Amino acid sequence: MMEDEEQTRIRDETKTNLVNLRRTVYLTIMSSVDYEEAGHKLLKIKLEPGQEKEVCIMLIECCSHEKSYLGYYGLLGQMLCMINKVHQENFEMCFVQHYSMIHRLETNKLRNVAKFFAHLLATDALPWHVLAYIRLTEEDTTSSSRIFIKILFQELSRHLGIRVLHKRLTDPRMHDDFESLFPRDNPKNTRFSINFFTCIGLGGITAKQRQYLKAGSNESRSGSDHKSRKRPRRC
């Protein structure tokens, strides 16, 4: 009985501490004059091991509730990632979690979150291998996730320019990480990816996919022609 009461007390204290931490982080983010002031204040907060993620969660939460995206949040997230790799790792986990539950977000929140992560990617505050978690096929996406991907890549194009974006996405060292964005497992998925990026004004980054599709089509046609030229077998 005593042990149960002690465990309940510890759980209650832990929950209270977590609520207080989130409140402190929220007030720090919302009351600071600029992102640098907010960043320095956040870094001074004494955190228990594992609590760093709460800072990242609250930052994204505050960002998502704005009527329109504010660059302040992207700059603050970038600063935290650059100073402490733990924050970078936590933002990566947040990216995966938010994408997996993106259908739960209202369109405005979805837009703000996509722009926030686009800023982190464009400034290399977040490693680009996080894009491996996105599988761009008709079956693996929903209307919400397509909106998220659309905004994410349009923002990356705005930050970097289409040429730099294309160069980053065709980096041979990152081929495995981007394979799910530009699938080549079957023509249907390849066409879907090409059509998606073309529809959002970024058809230029699908050049390699188009070449792949064209090569496959030529091989298929060549095989058909070869078969048609074969002499009929004699009985």
mmCIF file of C-alpha atoms in Angstrom:
data_model
loop_
_atom_site.group_PDB
_atom_site.id
_atom_site.type_symbol
_atom_site.label_atom_id
_atom_site.label_comp_id
_atom_site.label_asym_id
_atom_site.label_seq_id
_atom_site.Cartn_x
_atom_site.Cartn_y
_atom_site.Cartn_z
ATOM 1 C CA MET A 1 0.000 0.000 0.000
ATOM 2 C CA MET A 2 2.788 2.372 0.981
ATOM 3 C CA GLU A 3 4.665 1.542 -2.237
ATOM 4 C CA ASP A 4 1.574 2.278 -4.365
ATOM 5 C CA GLU A 5 1.109 5.647 -2.647
ATOM 6 C CA GLU A 6 4.768 6.497 -3.179
ATOM 7 C CA GLN A 7 4.599 5.630 -6.885
ATOM 8 C CA THR A 8 1.429 7.711 -7.278
ATOM 9 C CA ARG A 9 3.115 10.651 -5.540
ATOM 10 C CA ILE A 10 6.158 10.388 -7.824
ATOM 11 C CA ARG A 11 3.936 10.272 -10.923
ATOM 12 C CA ASP A 12 2.000 13.316 -9.756
ATOM 13 C CA GLU A 13 5.199 15.247 -9.059
ATOM 14 C CA THR A 14 6.616 14.281 -12.443
ATOM 15 C CA LYS A 15 3.435 15.425 -14.189
ATOM 16 C CA THR A 16 3.443 18.699 -12.242
ATOM 17 C CA ASN A 17 7.110 19.318 -13.092
ATOM 18 C CA LEU A 18 6.397 18.668 -16.766
ATOM 19 C CA VAL A 19 3.468 21.113 -16.786
ATOM 20 C CA ASN A 20 5.610 23.749 -15.072
ATOM 21 C CA LEU A 21 8.441 23.191 -17.559
ATOM 22 C CA ARG A 22 6.109 23.574 -20.517
ATOM 23 C CA ARG A 23 4.668 26.743 -19.024
ATOM 24 C CA THR A 24 8.162 28.186 -18.529
ATOM 25 C CA VAL A 25 9.177 27.318 -22.098
ATOM 26 C CA TYR A 26 5.935 28.758 -23.493
ATOM 27 C CA LEU A 27 6.297 32.058 -21.587
ATOM 28 C CA THR A 28 9.945 32.342 -22.627
ATOM 29 C CA ILE A 29 9.124 31.837 -26.308
ATOM 30 C CA MET A 30 6.147 34.198 -26.328
ATOM 31 C CA SER A 31 7.655 37.018 -24.239
ATOM 32 C CA SER A 32 11.121 37.337 -25.799
ATOM 33 C CA VAL A 33 11.937 40.325 -27.990
ATOM 34 C CA ASP A 34 13.706 38.239 -30.640
ATOM 35 C CA TYR A 35 14.837 34.684 -31.326
ATOM 36 C CA GLU A 36 18.328 35.267 -29.912
ATOM 37 C CA GLU A 37 16.967 36.388 -26.559
ATOM 38 C CA ALA A 38 14.555 33.447 -26.511
ATOM 39 C CA GLY A 39 17.323 31.019 -27.426
ATOM 40 C CA HIS A 40 19.672 32.180 -24.681
ATOM 41 C CA LYS A 41 16.880 32.047 -22.094
ATOM 42 C CA LEU A 42 15.812 28.569 -23.157
ATOM 43 C CA LEU A 43 19.375 27.302 -22.950
ATOM 44 C CA LYS A 44 19.602 28.551 -19.362
ATOM 45 C CA ILE A 45 16.613 26.486 -18.227
ATOM 46 C CA LYS A 46 17.759 23.545 -16.112
ATOM 47 C CA LEU A 47 16.533 20.392 -17.806
ATOM 48 C CA GLU A 48 16.539 16.824 -16.613
ATOM 49 C CA PRO A 49 17.880 14.230 -19.084
ATOM 50 C CA GLY A 50 15.223 13.637 -21.733
ATOM 51 C CA GLN A 51 13.377 16.920 -21.119
ATOM 52 C CA GLU A 52 15.078 18.644 -24.054
ATOM 53 C CA LYS A 53 12.357 17.262 -26.312
ATOM 54 C CA GLU A 54 9.744 19.303 -24.440
ATOM 55 C CA VAL A 55 11.431 22.490 -25.643
ATOM 56 C CA CYS A 56 11.163 21.339 -29.247
ATOM 57 C CA ILE A 57 7.557 20.235 -28.818
ATOM 58 C CA MET A 58 6.506 23.560 -27.270
ATOM 59 C CA LEU A 59 8.312 25.561 -29.960
ATOM 60 C CA ILE A 60 6.459 23.721 -32.729
ATOM 61 C CA GLU A 61 3.209 24.004 -30.765
ATOM 62 C CA CYS A 62 3.570 27.786 -30.422
ATOM 63 C CA CYS A 63 4.461 28.070 -34.106
ATOM 64 C CA SER A 64 1.441 26.054 -35.213
ATOM 65 C CA HIS A 65 -1.011 28.275 -33.320
ATOM 66 C CA GLU A 66 0.004 31.487 -35.080
ATOM 67 C CA LYS A 67 -2.480 32.881 -37.635
ATOM 68 C CA SER A 68 0.344 32.907 -40.181
ATOM 69 C CA TYR A 69 3.889 31.566 -40.089
ATOM 70 C CA LEU A 70 6.479 33.750 -38.339
ATOM 71 C CA GLY A 71 10.149 33.409 -39.265
ATOM 72 C CA TYR A 72 10.955 33.934 -35.582
ATOM 73 C CA TYR A 73 10.189 30.276 -34.873
ATOM 74 C CA GLY A 74 12.361 28.944 -37.682
ATOM 75 C CA LEU A 75 15.294 31.092 -36.581
ATOM 76 C CA LEU A 76 14.869 29.984 -32.971
ATOM 77 C CA GLY A 77 14.686 26.323 -33.980
ATOM 78 C CA GLN A 78 17.764 26.773 -36.176
ATOM 79 C CA MET A 79 19.686 28.377 -33.307
ATOM 80 C CA LEU A 80 18.854 25.546 -30.911
ATOM 81 C CA CYS A 81 19.901 22.899 -33.462
ATOM 82 C CA MET A 82 23.190 24.619 -34.190
ATOM 83 C CA ILE A 83 24.092 24.983 -30.511
ATOM 84 C CA ASN A 84 23.049 21.562 -29.228
ATOM 85 C CA LYS A 85 22.873 18.393 -31.324
ATOM 86 C CA VAL A 86 20.378 16.932 -28.834
ATOM 87 C CA HIS A 87 17.859 19.524 -30.017
ATOM 88 C CA GLN A 88 18.581 18.603 -33.624
ATOM 89 C CA GLU A 89 17.886 14.941 -32.868
ATOM 90 C CA ASN A 90 14.684 15.862 -31.063
ATOM 91 C CA PHE A 91 13.464 18.028 -33.939
ATOM 92 C CA GLU A 92 14.112 15.078 -36.232
ATOM 93 C CA MET A 93 11.906 12.902 -34.027
ATOM 94 C CA CYS A 94 9.288 15.662 -34.000
ATOM 95 C CA PHE A 95 9.345 15.744 -37.805
ATOM 96 C CA VAL A 96 8.608 12.016 -37.966
ATOM 97 C CA GLN A 97 5.857 12.241 -35.337
ATOM 98 C CA HIS A 98 4.165 15.268 -36.902
ATOM 99 C CA TYR A 99 4.248 13.746 -40.376
ATOM 100 C CA SER A 100 2.728 10.489 -39.119
ATOM 101 C CA MET A 101 -0.126 12.440 -37.486
ATOM 102 C CA ILE A 102 -0.404 15.246 -40.042
ATOM 103 C CA HIS A 103 -4.036 14.350 -40.814
ATOM 104 C CA ARG A 104 -4.967 15.557 -37.324
ATOM 105 C CA LEU A 105 -3.801 19.119 -37.959
ATOM 106 C CA GLU A 106 -5.986 21.905 -39.284
ATOM 107 C CA THR A 107 -4.806 23.371 -42.578
ATOM 108 C CA ASN A 108 -3.375 26.525 -40.970
ATOM 109 C CA LYS A 109 -1.420 24.572 -38.350
ATOM 110 C CA LEU A 110 -0.242 22.168 -41.030
ATOM 111 C CA ARG A 111 1.015 25.078 -43.138
ATOM 112 C CA ASN A 112 2.936 26.648 -40.244
ATOM 113 C CA VAL A 113 4.555 23.347 -39.258
ATOM 114 C CA ALA A 114 5.594 22.634 -42.863
ATOM 115 C CA LYS A 115 7.183 26.084 -43.192
ATOM 116 C CA PHE A 116 8.970 25.641 -39.877
ATOM 117 C CA PHE A 117 10.584 22.366 -40.938
ATOM 118 C CA ALA A 118 11.368 23.791 -44.387
ATOM 119 C CA HIS A 119 13.391 26.530 -42.696
ATOM 120 C CA LEU A 120 15.344 23.982 -40.629
ATOM 121 C CA LEU A 121 16.098 21.931 -43.745
ATOM 122 C CA ALA A 122 17.030 24.923 -45.899
ATOM 123 C CA THR A 123 19.534 26.119 -43.293
ATOM 124 C CA ASP A 124 20.886 22.579 -42.691
ATOM 125 C CA ALA A 125 19.799 22.813 -39.067
ATOM 126 C CA LEU A 126 17.955 19.555 -39.724
ATOM 127 C CA PRO A 127 19.624 16.705 -41.661
ATOM 128 C CA TRP A 128 18.017 15.989 -45.031
ATOM 129 C CA HIS A 129 17.800 12.277 -44.355
ATOM 130 C CA VAL A 130 14.551 12.994 -42.459
ATOM 131 C CA LEU A 131 12.902 13.146 -45.890
ATOM 132 C CA ALA A 132 13.332 9.375 -46.087
ATOM 133 C CA TYR A 133 10.281 9.130 -43.826
ATOM 134 C CA ILE A 134 8.096 10.491 -46.646
ATOM 135 C CA ARG A 135 6.936 7.918 -49.200
ATOM 136 C CA LEU A 136 5.361 9.781 -52.082
ATOM 137 C CA THR A 137 2.867 7.392 -53.654
ATOM 138 C CA GLU A 138 -0.888 7.557 -54.028
ATOM 139 C CA GLU A 139 -1.394 4.776 -51.475
ATOM 140 C CA ASP A 140 1.053 6.136 -48.889
ATOM 141 C CA THR A 141 -0.204 9.733 -48.807
ATOM 142 C CA THR A 142 -3.410 11.462 -47.781
ATOM 143 C CA SER A 143 -4.808 14.853 -48.790
ATOM 144 C CA SER A 144 -3.258 16.321 -45.617
ATOM 145 C CA SER A 145 0.179 14.795 -46.136
ATOM 146 C CA ARG A 146 0.187 15.969 -49.766
ATOM 147 C CA ILE A 147 -0.521 19.526 -48.635
ATOM 148 C CA PHE A 148 2.316 19.223 -46.119
ATOM 149 C CA ILE A 149 4.753 17.929 -48.767
ATOM 150 C CA LYS A 150 3.611 20.613 -51.213
ATOM 151 C CA ILE A 151 4.250 23.465 -48.768
ATOM 152 C CA LEU A 152 7.494 21.913 -47.525
ATOM 153 C CA PHE A 153 9.013 21.695 -51.009
ATOM 154 C CA GLN A 154 7.659 25.006 -52.256
ATOM 155 C CA GLU A 155 9.272 26.656 -49.245
ATOM 156 C CA LEU A 156 12.546 24.810 -49.851
ATOM 157 C CA SER A 157 12.465 26.071 -53.432
ATOM 158 C CA ARG A 158 11.794 29.606 -52.206
ATOM 159 C CA HIS A 159 14.691 29.453 -49.730
ATOM 160 C CA LEU A 160 17.242 27.711 -51.955
ATOM 161 C CA GLY A 161 16.098 28.247 -55.523
ATOM 162 C CA ILE A 162 15.058 25.432 -57.831
ATOM 163 C CA ARG A 163 18.603 24.759 -59.097
ATOM 164 C CA VAL A 164 20.138 24.327 -55.650
ATOM 165 C CA LEU A 165 17.143 22.273 -54.528
ATOM 166 C CA HIS A 166 17.518 19.991 -57.545
ATOM 167 C CA LYS A 167 21.241 19.636 -56.855
ATOM 168 C CA ARG A 168 20.579 18.662 -53.239
ATOM 169 C CA LEU A 169 17.944 16.115 -54.197
ATOM 170 C CA THR A 170 20.145 14.489 -56.850
ATOM 171 C CA ASP A 171 23.209 14.186 -54.606
ATOM 172 C CA PRO A 172 24.404 10.571 -55.171
ATOM 173 C CA ARG A 173 25.357 10.283 -51.491
ATOM 174 C CA MET A 174 21.724 10.865 -50.498
ATOM 175 C CA HIS A 175 20.164 8.571 -53.102
ATOM 176 C CA ASP A 176 18.856 6.051 -50.566
ATOM 177 C CA ASP A 177 17.312 8.798 -48.415
ATOM 178 C CA PHE A 178 15.383 10.332 -51.321
ATOM 179 C CA GLU A 179 14.366 7.082 -52.995
ATOM 180 C CA SER A 180 10.948 7.103 -51.327
ATOM 181 C CA LEU A 181 10.276 10.631 -52.598
ATOM 182 C CA PHE A 182 11.174 9.681 -56.158
ATOM 183 C CA PRO A 183 10.140 6.009 -56.335
ATOM 184 C CA ARG A 184 11.223 3.795 -59.200
ATOM 185 C CA ASP A 185 9.742 0.523 -57.944
ATOM 186 C CA ASN A 186 6.993 0.625 -60.578
ATOM 187 C CA PRO A 187 5.871 3.053 -63.322
ATOM 188 C CA LYS A 188 2.632 3.941 -61.502
ATOM 189 C CA ASN A 189 4.455 5.303 -58.458
ATOM 190 C CA THR A 190 7.040 7.049 -60.611
ATOM 191 C CA ARG A 191 4.323 8.811 -62.613
ATOM 192 C CA PHE A 192 2.493 9.827 -59.448
ATOM 193 C CA SER A 193 5.625 11.451 -58.025
ATOM 194 C CA ILE A 194 6.369 13.238 -61.328
ATOM 195 C CA ASN A 195 2.787 14.489 -61.630
ATOM 196 C CA PHE A 196 2.738 15.652 -58.012
ATOM 197 C CA PHE A 197 5.866 17.795 -58.275
ATOM 198 C CA THR A 198 4.808 19.086 -61.704
ATOM 199 C CA CYS A 199 1.417 20.177 -60.323
ATOM 200 C CA ILE A 200 3.052 22.208 -57.537
ATOM 201 C CA GLY A 201 5.393 23.950 -59.971
ATOM 202 C CA LEU A 202 8.505 21.880 -59.242
ATOM 203 C CA GLY A 203 8.559 19.543 -62.223
ATOM 204 C CA GLY A 204 12.222 20.422 -62.779
ATOM 205 C CA ILE A 205 13.351 18.257 -59.864
ATOM 206 C CA THR A 206 11.875 15.140 -61.512
ATOM 207 C CA ALA A 207 14.216 15.148 -64.528
ATOM 208 C CA LYS A 208 15.919 11.886 -63.522
ATOM 209 C CA GLN A 209 12.586 10.189 -62.950
ATOM 210 C CA ARG A 210 11.414 11.232 -66.401
ATOM 211 C CA GLN A 211 14.593 9.820 -67.931
ATOM 212 C CA TYR A 212 14.101 6.580 -66.007
ATOM 213 C CA LEU A 213 10.490 6.306 -67.147
ATOM 214 C CA LYS A 214 11.423 7.073 -70.735
ATOM 215 C CA ALA A 215 14.243 4.512 -70.711
ATOM 216 C CA GLY A 216 11.896 1.872 -69.351
ATOM 217 C CA SER A 217 9.333 2.709 -72.009
ATOM 218 C CA ASN A 218 11.940 2.456 -74.784
ATOM 219 C CA GLU A 219 13.156 -0.913 -73.503
ATOM 220 C CA SER A 220 9.616 -2.201 -73.394
ATOM 221 C CA ARG A 221 8.935 -0.971 -76.923
ATOM 222 C CA SER A 222 12.216 -2.443 -78.161
ATOM 223 C CA GLY A 223 11.338 -5.810 -76.636
ATOM 224 C CA SER A 224 7.931 -5.763 -78.320
ATOM 225 C CA ASP A 225 9.467 -4.923 -81.697
ATOM 226 C CA HIS A 226 11.993 -7.734 -81.304
ATOM 227 C CA LYS A 227 9.260 -10.248 -80.597
ATOM 228 C CA SER A 228 7.209 -9.074 -83.550
ATOM 229 C CA ARG A 229 10.183 -9.595 -85.891
ATOM 230 C CA LYS A 230 10.683 -13.207 -84.847
ATOM 231 C CA ARG A 231 9.835 -15.762 -87.523
ATOM 232 C CA PRO A 232 6.856 -17.946 -86.788
ATOM 233 C CA ARG A 233 7.778 -21.455 -85.640
ATOM 234 C CA ARG A 234 7.221 -24.265 -88.144
ATOM 235 C CA CYS A 235 4.980 -27.106 -87.151
#
